[in-house]
């Protein structure tokens, strides 16, 4: 037996990868969404329906053991506009570029599908998210003081995909 074959090699550590959601991902996705968005988290039944409607546009970031993050996109039937309906990263995994990784893949797919524009909403005080979106080319479109109800403001941002 050679020395190399006798040595037990540790399995390679694979960085988290983006993939399309599966039905089995719904329970961990729901837990992640609740952790990230608390009172604004989607109820499980809504995530289920979003999966049924937009499952091909619901991407997860998988580290091999758990879901690290997700991005959910909803596209109008005429492909004139898509909305980023949610982007969430596990609290222990923030600041490592995973939000950018998910958004880049979502935007790549939308461009390939011929979508004209992408919009999203973000809490104005979430400077890290606003800076991420601006670095990806999103521009501030509007500020709604009561977007999600009284006193629940959101900044609407837009990114044209067709030039």
CSV table of N, CA and C in Angstrom, one decimal:
chain,number,residue,atom,x,y,z
A,1,UNK,N,0.8,-1.2,0.0
A,1,UNK,CA,0.0,0.0,0.0
A,1,UNK,C,0.9,1.2,0.0
A,2,UNK,N,0.6,2.2,-0.9
A,2,UNK,CA,1.4,3.4,-0.9
A,2,UNK,C,1.1,4.3,0.2
A,3,UNK,N,2.0,5.2,0.5
A,3,UNK,CA,1.8,6.1,1.6
A,3,UNK,C,0.6,7.0,1.4
A,4,UNK,N,0.4,7.4,0.1
A,4,UNK,CA,-0.7,8.3,-0.2
A,4,UNK,C,-2.0,7.6,0.0
A,5,UNK,N,-2.2,6.4,-0.4
A,5,UNK,CA,-3.4,5.7,-0.3
A,5,UNK,C,-3.7,5.4,1.1
A,6,UNK,N,-2.7,5.3,2.0
A,6,UNK,CA,-3.0,5.0,3.4
A,6,UNK,C,-3.4,6.2,4.2
A,7,UNK,N,-3.1,7.4,3.6
A,7,UNK,CA,-3.5,8.6,4.4
A,7,UNK,C,-5.0,8.9,4.1
A,8,UNK,N,-5.7,9.2,5.1
A,8,UNK,CA,-7.1,9.5,5.0
A,8,UNK,C,-7.1,11.0,4.7
A,9,UNK,N,-7.6,11.4,3.5
A,9,UNK,CA,-7.6,12.8,3.1
A,9,UNK,C,-9.0,13.4,3.6
A,10,UNK,N,-8.9,14.5,4.1
A,10,UNK,CA,-10.1,15.2,4.6
A,10,UNK,C,-10.9,15.6,3.3
A,11,UNK,N,-12.3,15.5,3.4
A,11,UNK,CA,-13.0,15.9,2.2
A,11,UNK,C,-12.8,17.4,1.9
A,12,UNK,N,-12.8,17.7,0.6
A,12,UNK,CA,-12.7,19.1,0.3
A,12,UNK,C,-13.8,19.9,0.8
A,13,UNK,N,-13.5,21.1,1.3
A,13,UNK,CA,-14.5,22.0,1.7
A,13,UNK,C,-15.0,22.8,0.5
A,14,UNK,N,-16.2,22.7,0.2
A,14,UNK,CA,-16.8,23.4,-0.9
A,14,UNK,C,-17.5,24.7,-0.5
A,15,UNK,N,-17.2,25.8,-1.1
A,15,UNK,CA,-17.9,27.0,-0.7
A,15,UNK,C,-19.4,26.9,-1.1
A,16,UNK,N,-20.2,27.7,-0.4
A,16,UNK,CA,-21.6,27.7,-0.7
A,16,UNK,C,-21.9,27.9,-2.2
A,17,UNK,N,-22.9,27.2,-2.7
A,17,UNK,CA,-23.2,27.4,-4.1
A,17,UNK,C,-24.7,27.7,-4.2
A,18,UNK,N,-25.0,28.4,-5.3
A,18,UNK,CA,-26.4,28.8,-5.6
A,18,UNK,C,-27.0,27.7,-6.4
A,19,UNK,N,-28.3,27.4,-6.1
A,19,UNK,CA,-29.1,26.4,-6.8
A,19,UNK,C,-30.5,26.8,-6.7
A,20,UNK,N,-31.3,26.2,-7.5
A,20,UNK,CA,-32.8,26.4,-7.5
A,20,UNK,C,-33.3,25.6,-6.3
A,21,UNK,N,-34.3,26.2,-5.7
A,21,UNK,CA,-34.9,25.5,-4.5
A,21,UNK,C,-35.6,24.2,-4.8
A,22,UNK,N,-35.7,23.3,-3.9
A,22,UNK,CA,-36.5,22.1,-4.0
A,22,UNK,C,-37.6,22.2,-3.0
A,23,UNK,N,-38.6,21.3,-3.1
A,23,UNK,CA,-39.7,21.3,-2.2
A,23,UNK,C,-39.2,21.0,-0.7
A,24,UNK,N,-38.1,20.1,-0.6
A,24,UNK,CA,-37.6,19.8,0.7
A,24,UNK,C,-36.9,21.0,1.4
A,25,UNK,N,-36.6,22.0,0.6
A,25,UNK,CA,-36.0,23.2,1.2
A,25,UNK,C,-37.0,24.1,1.9
A,26,UNK,N,-38.3,23.9,1.7
A,26,UNK,CA,-39.3,24.9,2.2
A,26,UNK,C,-39.2,25.0,3.7
A,27,UNK,N,-39.1,24.0,4.5
A,27,UNK,CA,-39.1,24.2,6.0
A,27,UNK,C,-37.8,25.0,6.4
A,28,UNK,N,-36.6,24.6,5.9
A,28,UNK,CA,-35.4,25.5,6.3
A,28,UNK,C,-35.5,26.9,5.8
A,29,UNK,N,-36.1,27.0,4.6
A,29,UNK,CA,-36.3,28.4,4.0
A,29,UNK,C,-37.2,29.2,4.9
A,30,UNK,N,-38.2,28.6,5.4
A,30,UNK,CA,-39.2,29.3,6.3
A,30,UNK,C,-38.5,29.7,7.6
A,31,UNK,N,-37.7,28.9,8.1
A,31,UNK,CA,-36.9,29.2,9.3
A,31,UNK,C,-35.9,30.4,9.1
A,32,UNK,N,-35.2,30.3,8.0
A,32,UNK,CA,-34.3,31.3,7.6
A,32,UNK,C,-35.0,32.7,7.4
A,33,UNK,N,-36.1,32.6,6.7
A,33,UNK,CA,-36.9,33.9,6.4
A,33,UNK,C,-37.4,34.5,7.7
A,34,UNK,N,-37.8,33.7,8.7
A,34,UNK,CA,-38.2,34.2,10.0
A,34,UNK,C,-37.1,34.8,10.8
A,35,UNK,N,-35.9,34.1,10.7
A,35,UNK,CA,-34.7,34.7,11.4
A,35,UNK,C,-34.4,36.0,10.8
A,36,UNK,N,-34.4,36.1,9.5
A,36,UNK,CA,-33.9,37.4,8.8
A,36,UNK,C,-34.9,38.5,8.9
A,37,UNK,N,-36.2,38.2,8.7
A,37,UNK,CA,-37.2,39.2,8.5
A,37,UNK,C,-38.2,39.3,9.7
A,38,UNK,N,-38.1,38.5,10.7
A,38,UNK,CA,-39.0,38.5,11.9
A,38,UNK,C,-40.4,38.8,11.5
A,39,UNK,N,-41.0,39.9,11.9
A,39,UNK,CA,-42.4,40.2,11.7
A,39,UNK,C,-42.8,40.4,10.2
A,40,UNK,N,-41.8,40.6,9.4
A,40,UNK,CA,-42.1,40.7,7.9
A,40,UNK,C,-41.8,39.4,7.2
A,41,UNK,N,-41.5,38.3,7.9
A,41,UNK,CA,-41.3,37.0,7.2
A,41,UNK,C,-42.6,36.6,6.5
A,42,UNK,N,-42.4,35.9,5.4
A,42,UNK,CA,-43.5,35.3,4.7
A,42,UNK,C,-44.0,34.1,5.6
A,43,UNK,N,-45.3,34.0,5.7
A,43,UNK,CA,-45.9,32.8,6.4
A,43,UNK,C,-45.6,31.6,5.5
A,44,UNK,N,-45.5,30.4,6.1
A,44,UNK,CA,-45.1,29.2,5.4
A,44,UNK,C,-46.0,29.0,4.2
A,45,UNK,N,-47.3,29.2,4.3
A,45,UNK,CA,-48.2,28.9,3.2
A,45,UNK,C,-47.9,29.8,2.0
A,46,UNK,N,-47.5,31.1,2.3
A,46,UNK,CA,-47.1,32.0,1.2
A,46,UNK,C,-45.8,31.5,0.5
A,47,UNK,N,-44.8,31.1,1.3
A,47,UNK,CA,-43.6,30.6,0.7
A,47,UNK,C,-43.9,29.4,-0.2
A,48,UNK,N,-44.9,28.5,0.3
A,48,UNK,CA,-45.3,27.4,-0.5
A,48,UNK,C,-45.9,27.8,-1.8
A,49,UNK,N,-46.7,28.8,-1.8
A,49,UNK,CA,-47.4,29.3,-3.0
A,49,UNK,C,-46.4,30.0,-3.9
A,50,UNK,N,-45.5,30.7,-3.3
A,50,UNK,CA,-44.4,31.4,-4.1
A,50,UNK,C,-43.5,30.3,-4.8
A,51,UNK,N,-43.3,29.3,-4.1
A,51,UNK,CA,-42.5,28.1,-4.6
A,51,UNK,C,-43.3,27.5,-5.8
A,52,UNK,N,-44.6,27.3,-5.6
A,52,UNK,CA,-45.4,26.8,-6.7
A,52,UNK,C,-45.4,27.7,-7.9
A,53,UNK,N,-45.5,29.0,-7.7
A,53,UNK,CA,-45.6,30.0,-8.8
A,53,UNK,C,-44.2,30.4,-9.4
A,54,UNK,N,-43.2,30.5,-8.5
A,54,UNK,CA,-41.9,31.1,-9.0
A,54,UNK,C,-40.8,30.2,-8.5
A,55,UNK,N,-41.0,28.9,-8.4
A,55,UNK,CA,-39.9,28.1,-7.9
A,55,UNK,C,-38.6,28.1,-8.7
A,56,UNK,N,-38.8,28.3,-10.0
A,56,UNK,CA,-37.6,28.4,-10.8
A,56,UNK,C,-36.8,29.7,-10.6
A,57,UNK,N,-37.4,30.7,-9.9
A,57,UNK,CA,-36.8,32.0,-9.6
A,57,UNK,C,-36.6,32.1,-8.1
A,58,UNK,N,-36.6,31.0,-7.4
A,58,UNK,CA,-36.3,31.1,-6.0
A,58,UNK,C,-35.0,30.3,-5.8
A,59,UNK,N,-33.9,31.1,-5.6
A,59,UNK,CA,-32.6,30.5,-5.5
A,59,UNK,C,-32.2,30.5,-4.1
A,60,UNK,N,-31.5,29.4,-3.7
A,60,UNK,CA,-30.9,29.3,-2.4
A,60,UNK,C,-29.4,29.1,-2.4
A,61,UNK,N,-28.8,29.5,-1.4
A,61,UNK,CA,-27.3,29.4,-1.2
A,61,UNK,C,-27.1,28.3,-0.2
A,62,UNK,N,-26.5,27.2,-0.7
A,62,UNK,CA,-26.4,25.9,0.1
A,62,UNK,C,-24.9,25.7,0.4
A,63,UNK,N,-24.6,25.4,1.7
A,63,UNK,CA,-23.3,25.2,2.1
A,63,UNK,C,-23.0,23.7,2.3
A,64,UNK,N,-24.0,22.8,1.9
A,64,UNK,CA,-23.8,21.4,2.1
A,64,UNK,C,-24.5,20.9,3.3
A,65,UNK,N,-24.7,21.7,4.3
A,65,UNK,CA,-25.3,21.3,5.6
A,65,UNK,C,-26.6,22.1,5.8
A,66,UNK,N,-26.7,23.3,5.3
A,66,UNK,CA,-27.9,24.1,5.5
A,66,UNK,C,-28.0,25.2,4.5
A,67,UNK,N,-29.1,25.9,4.5
A,67,UNK,CA,-29.3,27.0,3.6
A,67,UNK,C,-28.7,28.3,4.3
A,68,UNK,N,-27.8,28.9,3.6
A,68,UNK,CA,-27.1,30.1,4.1
A,68,UNK,C,-27.9,31.4,3.7
A,69,UNK,N,-28.6,31.3,2.6
A,69,UNK,CA,-29.3,32.5,2.1
A,69,UNK,C,-30.2,32.1,1.0
A,70,UNK,N,-31.0,33.1,0.6
A,70,UNK,CA,-31.9,32.9,-0.6
A,70,UNK,C,-32.2,34.2,-1.2
A,71,UNK,N,-32.7,34.1,-2.5
A,71,UNK,CA,-33.2,35.3,-3.2
A,71,UNK,C,-34.5,34.8,-3.9
A,72,UNK,N,-35.5,35.6,-3.8
A,72,UNK,CA,-36.8,35.2,-4.4
A,72,UNK,C,-37.2,36.3,-5.4
A,73,UNK,N,-37.4,35.9,-6.7
A,73,UNK,CA,-37.7,36.8,-7.7
A,73,UNK,C,-39.1,36.5,-8.3
A,74,UNK,N,-39.9,37.5,-8.6
A,74,UNK,CA,-41.2,37.4,-9.3
A,74,UNK,C,-41.2,38.2,-10.5
A,75,UNK,N,-41.5,37.6,-11.7
A,75,UNK,CA,-41.4,38.2,-12.9
A,75,UNK,C,-42.8,38.3,-13.5
A,76,UNK,N,-43.1,39.5,-14.1
A,76,UNK,CA,-44.4,39.7,-14.8
A,76,UNK,C,-44.4,38.8,-16.0
A,77,UNK,N,-45.6,38.4,-16.4
A,77,UNK,CA,-45.7,37.5,-17.6
A,77,UNK,C,-45.1,38.0,-18.9
A,78,UNK,N,-45.2,39.4,-19.1
A,78,UNK,CA,-44.6,39.9,-20.3
A,78,UNK,C,-43.1,40.2,-20.2
A,79,UNK,N,-42.5,39.8,-19.1
A,79,UNK,CA,-41.1,40.0,-18.8
A,79,UNK,C,-40.6,41.4,-18.8
A,80,UNK,N,-41.5,42.4,-18.7
A,80,UNK,CA,-41.1,43.8,-18.7
A,80,UNK,C,-40.4,44.1,-17.4
A,81,UNK,N,-40.9,43.5,-16.3
A,81,UNK,CA,-40.3,43.8,-15.0
A,81,UNK,C,-40.3,42.6,-14.1
A,82,UNK,N,-39.3,42.5,-13.3
A,82,UNK,CA,-39.2,41.5,-12.2
A,82,UNK,C,-39.1,42.3,-10.9
A,83,UNK,N,-39.5,41.7,-9.8
A,83,UNK,CA,-39.3,42.2,-8.5
A,83,UNK,C,-38.4,41.2,-7.7
A,84,UNK,N,-37.5,41.7,-6.9
A,84,UNK,CA,-36.8,40.9,-5.9
A,84,UNK,C,-37.7,41.0,-4.7
A,85,UNK,N,-38.4,39.8,-4.4
A,85,UNK,CA,-39.3,39.8,-3.4
A,85,UNK,C,-38.7,39.4,-2.0
A,86,UNK,N,-37.5,39.0,-2.0
A,86,UNK,CA,-36.8,38.7,-0.8
A,86,UNK,C,-35.3,38.3,-1.0
A,87,UNK,N,-34.5,38.8,-0.2
A,87,UNK,CA,-33.1,38.5,-0.2
A,87,UNK,C,-32.7,38.3,1.3
A,88,UNK,N,-32.3,37.2,1.7
A,88,UNK,CA,-31.9,37.0,3.1
A,88,UNK,C,-30.7,36.1,3.2
A,89,UNK,N,-29.9,36.5,4.2
A,89,UNK,CA,-28.6,35.8,4.5
A,89,UNK,C,-28.6,35.4,6.0
A,90,UNK,N,-28.3,34.2,6.3
A,90,UNK,CA,-28.2,33.8,7.7
A,90,UNK,C,-27.3,34.7,8.5
A,91,UNK,N,-27.7,35.1,9.7
A,91,UNK,CA,-27.0,36.1,10.5
A,91,UNK,C,-25.5,35.8,10.7
A,92,UNK,N,-25.2,34.5,10.8
A,92,UNK,CA,-23.8,34.1,11.0
A,92,UNK,C,-23.0,34.1,9.7
A,93,UNK,N,-23.6,34.4,8.6
A,93,UNK,CA,-22.9,34.3,7.3
A,93,UNK,C,-22.9,35.7,6.6
A,94,UNK,N,-23.3,36.7,7.3
A,94,UNK,CA,-23.3,38.0,6.6
A,94,UNK,C,-21.9,38.6,6.6
A,95,UNK,N,-21.8,39.5,5.6
A,95,UNK,CA,-20.5,40.2,5.4
A,95,UNK,C,-19.5,39.4,4.7
A,96,UNK,N,-19.9,38.3,4.0
A,96,UNK,CA,-19.0,37.4,3.3
A,96,UNK,C,-19.2,37.4,1.8
A,97,UNK,N,-20.1,38.3,1.3
A,97,UNK,CA,-20.3,38.4,-0.1
A,97,UNK,C,-21.4,37.5,-0.6
A,98,UNK,N,-22.2,36.8,0.3
A,98,UNK,CA,-23.2,35.9,-0.1
A,98,UNK,C,-24.4,36.6,-0.7
A,99,UNK,N,-24.8,37.7,-0.2
A,99,UNK,CA,-25.9,38.5,-0.8
A,99,UNK,C,-25.5,38.9,-2.2
A,100,UNK,N,-24.3,39.4,-2.4
A,100,UNK,CA,-23.9,39.7,-3.8
A,100,UNK,C,-23.9,38.5,-4.7
A,101,UNK,N,-23.4,37.4,-4.2
A,101,UNK,CA,-23.4,36.1,-5.0
A,101,UNK,C,-24.8,35.8,-5.4
A,102,UNK,N,-25.8,35.8,-4.5
A,102,UNK,CA,-27.1,35.5,-4.9
A,102,UNK,C,-27.7,36.5,-5.9
A,103,UNK,N,-27.5,37.8,-5.6
A,103,UNK,CA,-28.1,38.8,-6.5
A,103,UNK,C,-27.5,38.7,-7.9
A,104,UNK,N,-26.1,38.5,-7.9
A,104,UNK,CA,-25.5,38.4,-9.2
A,104,UNK,C,-26.1,37.2,-10.1
A,105,UNK,N,-26.3,36.1,-9.4
A,105,UNK,CA,-26.9,35.0,-10.2
A,105,UNK,C,-28.3,35.3,-10.6
A,106,UNK,N,-29.1,35.9,-9.7
A,106,UNK,CA,-30.5,36.2,-10.1
A,106,UNK,C,-30.5,37.2,-11.2
A,107,UNK,N,-29.6,38.2,-11.2
A,107,UNK,CA,-29.6,39.2,-12.3
A,107,UNK,C,-29.1,38.6,-13.6
A,108,UNK,N,-28.1,37.7,-13.5
A,108,UNK,CA,-27.6,37.0,-14.7
A,108,UNK,C,-28.8,36.2,-15.3
A,109,UNK,N,-29.6,35.5,-14.5
A,109,UNK,CA,-30.7,34.7,-15.1
A,109,UNK,C,-31.8,35.6,-15.7
A,110,UNK,N,-32.0,36.7,-15.0
A,110,UNK,CA,-33.1,37.6,-15.5
A,110,UNK,C,-32.6,38.3,-16.9
A,111,UNK,N,-31.4,38.6,-17.0
A,111,UNK,CA,-30.9,39.1,-18.2
A,111,UNK,C,-31.0,38.1,-19.3
A,112,UNK,N,-30.6,36.9,-19.0
A,112,UNK,CA,-30.7,35.8,-20.0
A,112,UNK,C,-32.2,35.5,-20.4
A,113,UNK,N,-33.1,35.8,-19.6
A,113,UNK,CA,-34.5,35.6,-19.9
A,113,UNK,C,-35.1,36.8,-20.6
A,114,UNK,N,-34.3,37.9,-20.8
A,114,UNK,CA,-34.8,39.1,-21.5
A,114,UNK,C,-35.7,40.0,-20.7
A,115,UNK,N,-35.6,39.9,-19.4
A,115,UNK,CA,-36.4,40.8,-18.5
A,115,UNK,C,-35.9,42.2,-18.7
A,116,UNK,N,-36.8,43.2,-18.7
A,116,UNK,CA,-36.4,44.6,-19.0
A,116,UNK,C,-35.9,45.4,-17.8
A,117,UNK,N,-36.5,45.1,-16.6
A,117,UNK,CA,-36.1,45.9,-15.5
A,117,UNK,C,-36.4,45.1,-14.2
A,118,UNK,N,-35.6,45.4,-13.2
A,118,UNK,CA,-35.8,44.8,-11.9
A,118,UNK,C,-36.0,45.8,-10.8
A,119,UNK,N,-36.9,45.6,-10.0
A,119,UNK,CA,-37.2,46.5,-8.8
A,119,UNK,C,-37.1,45.7,-7.5
A,120,UNK,N,-36.9,46.5,-6.5
A,120,UNK,CA,-36.9,45.9,-5.1
A,120,UNK,C,-37.3,47.0,-4.1
A,121,UNK,N,-37.6,46.6,-2.9
A,121,UNK,CA,-37.8,47.5,-1.8
A,121,UNK,C,-36.8,47.1,-0.7
A,122,UNK,N,-36.4,48.1,0.0
A,122,UNK,CA,-35.5,47.9,1.1
A,122,UNK,C,-35.8,48.9,2.2
A,123,UNK,N,-35.6,48.5,3.4
A,123,UNK,CA,-35.8,49.4,4.5
A,123,UNK,C,-34.7,50.5,4.4
A,124,UNK,N,-35.1,51.8,4.4
A,124,UNK,CA,-34.1,52.9,4.2
A,124,UNK,C,-33.0,52.9,5.2
A,125,UNK,N,-33.2,52.4,6.4
A,125,UNK,CA,-32.1,52.4,7.4
A,125,UNK,C,-31.2,51.2,7.2
A,126,UNK,N,-31.5,50.3,6.3
A,126,UNK,CA,-30.6,49.1,6.1
A,126,UNK,C,-29.5,49.6,5.1
A,127,UNK,N,-28.5,50.3,5.6
A,127,UNK,CA,-27.5,50.9,4.8
A,127,UNK,C,-26.6,49.8,4.1
A,128,UNK,N,-26.4,48.7,4.7
A,128,UNK,CA,-25.6,47.6,4.1
A,128,UNK,C,-26.3,47.1,2.8
A,129,UNK,N,-27.6,46.9,2.9
A,129,UNK,CA,-28.4,46.4,1.8
A,129,UNK,C,-28.5,47.5,0.7
A,130,UNK,N,-28.7,48.7,1.1
A,130,UNK,CA,-28.8,49.8,0.1
A,130,UNK,C,-27.5,49.9,-0.7
A,131,UNK,N,-26.4,49.9,0.1
A,131,UNK,CA,-25.0,50.0,-0.6
A,131,UNK,C,-24.8,48.8,-1.5
A,132,UNK,N,-25.2,47.6,-1.1
A,132,UNK,CA,-25.1,46.4,-2.0
A,132,UNK,C,-25.8,46.6,-3.3
A,133,UNK,N,-27.1,47.0,-3.2
A,133,UNK,CA,-27.9,47.2,-4.4
A,133,UNK,C,-27.3,48.3,-5.2
A,134,UNK,N,-26.9,49.4,-4.6
A,134,UNK,CA,-26.3,50.5,-5.5
A,134,UNK,C,-25.0,50.0,-6.2
A,135,UNK,N,-24.2,49.2,-5.5
A,135,UNK,CA,-23.0,48.7,-6.1
A,135,UNK,C,-23.3,47.7,-7.3
A,136,UNK,N,-24.5,47.2,-7.3
A,136,UNK,CA,-24.9,46.3,-8.4
A,136,UNK,C,-25.6,47.1,-9.5
A,137,UNK,N,-25.7,48.4,-9.3
A,137,UNK,CA,-26.3,49.3,-10.4
A,137,UNK,C,-27.7,49.7,-10.1
A,138,UNK,N,-28.3,49.3,-9.0
A,138,UNK,CA,-29.7,49.8,-8.7
A,138,UNK,C,-29.6,51.3,-8.4
A,139,UNK,N,-30.7,52.0,-8.7
A,139,UNK,CA,-30.8,53.4,-8.4
A,139,UNK,C,-32.1,53.6,-7.6
A,140,UNK,N,-32.1,54.6,-6.7
A,140,UNK,CA,-33.2,54.9,-5.9
A,140,UNK,C,-34.3,55.5,-6.8
A,141,UNK,N,-35.5,54.9,-6.7
A,141,UNK,CA,-36.6,55.4,-7.5
A,141,UNK,C,-37.6,56.2,-6.7
A,142,UNK,N,-37.9,55.7,-5.5
A,142,UNK,CA,-39.0,56.4,-4.7
A,142,UNK,C,-38.8,56.0,-3.3
A,143,UNK,N,-39.4,56.8,-2.4
A,143,UNK,CA,-39.4,56.5,-1.0
A,143,UNK,C,-40.9,56.5,-0.6
A,144,UNK,N,-41.4,55.4,0.0
A,144,UNK,CA,-42.8,55.3,0.4
A,144,UNK,C,-42.7,55.2,1.9
A,145,UNK,N,-43.3,56.2,2.6
A,145,UNK,CA,-43.3,56.2,4.1
A,145,UNK,C,-44.1,55.1,4.7
A,146,UNK,N,-45.1,54.6,4.0
A,146,UNK,CA,-46.0,53.6,4.6
A,146,UNK,C,-46.2,52.4,3.7
A,147,UNK,N,-45.1,52.0,3.0
A,147,UNK,CA,-45.2,51.0,2.0
A,147,UNK,C,-45.8,49.7,2.6
A,148,UNK,N,-45.3,49.2,3.7
A,148,UNK,CA,-45.9,48.0,4.4
A,148,UNK,C,-46.8,48.3,5.5
A,149,UNK,N,-47.4,49.5,5.5
A,149,UNK,CA,-48.4,49.9,6.5
A,149,UNK,C,-47.9,51.2,7.2
A,150,UNK,N,-48.7,51.7,8.1
A,150,UNK,CA,-48.3,53.0,8.8
A,150,UNK,C,-46.9,52.9,9.4
A,151,UNK,N,-46.1,53.9,9.0
A,151,UNK,CA,-44.8,54.0,9.6
A,151,UNK,C,-43.8,52.9,9.2
A,152,UNK,N,-44.1,52.1,8.2
A,152,UNK,CA,-43.2,51.0,7.8
A,152,UNK,C,-42.7,51.4,6.4
A,153,UNK,N,-41.7,52.3,6.4
A,153,UNK,CA,-41.2,52.9,5.1
A,153,UNK,C,-40.3,51.9,4.3
A,154,UNK,N,-40.3,52.1,3.0
A,154,UNK,CA,-39.4,51.3,2.1
A,154,UNK,C,-38.9,52.3,1.0
A,155,UNK,N,-37.7,52.0,0.6
A,155,UNK,CA,-37.1,52.7,-0.5
A,155,UNK,C,-37.3,51.7,-1.7
A,156,UNK,N,-37.8,52.2,-2.8
A,156,UNK,CA,-37.9,51.4,-4.0
A,156,UNK,C,-36.7,51.7,-4.9
A,157,UNK,N,-36.1,50.7,-5.4
A,157,UNK,CA,-34.9,50.8,-6.2
A,157,UNK,C,-35.1,50.1,-7.5
A,158,UNK,N,-34.5,50.5,-8.6
A,158,UNK,CA,-34.7,49.9,-9.9
A,158,UNK,C,-33.4,49.7,-10.6
A,159,UNK,N,-33.3,48.7,-11.5
A,159,UNK,CA,-32.2,48.5,-12.3
A,159,UNK,C,-32.7,48.1,-13.7
A,160,UNK,N,-32.4,48.9,-14.7
A,160,UNK,CA,-32.8,48.5,-16.1
A,160,UNK,C,-31.8,47.4,-16.5
A,161,UNK,N,-32.4,46.3,-17.2
A,161,UNK,CA,-31.5,45.2,-17.6
A,161,UNK,C,-31.3,45.3,-19.2
A,162,UNK,N,-32.3,45.8,-19.9
A,162,UNK,CA,-32.1,46.0,-21.3
A,162,UNK,C,-31.5,47.4,-21.6
A,163,UNK,N,-30.6,47.4,-22.4
A,163,UNK,CA,-29.9,48.7,-22.8
A,163,UNK,C,-30.3,49.1,-24.2
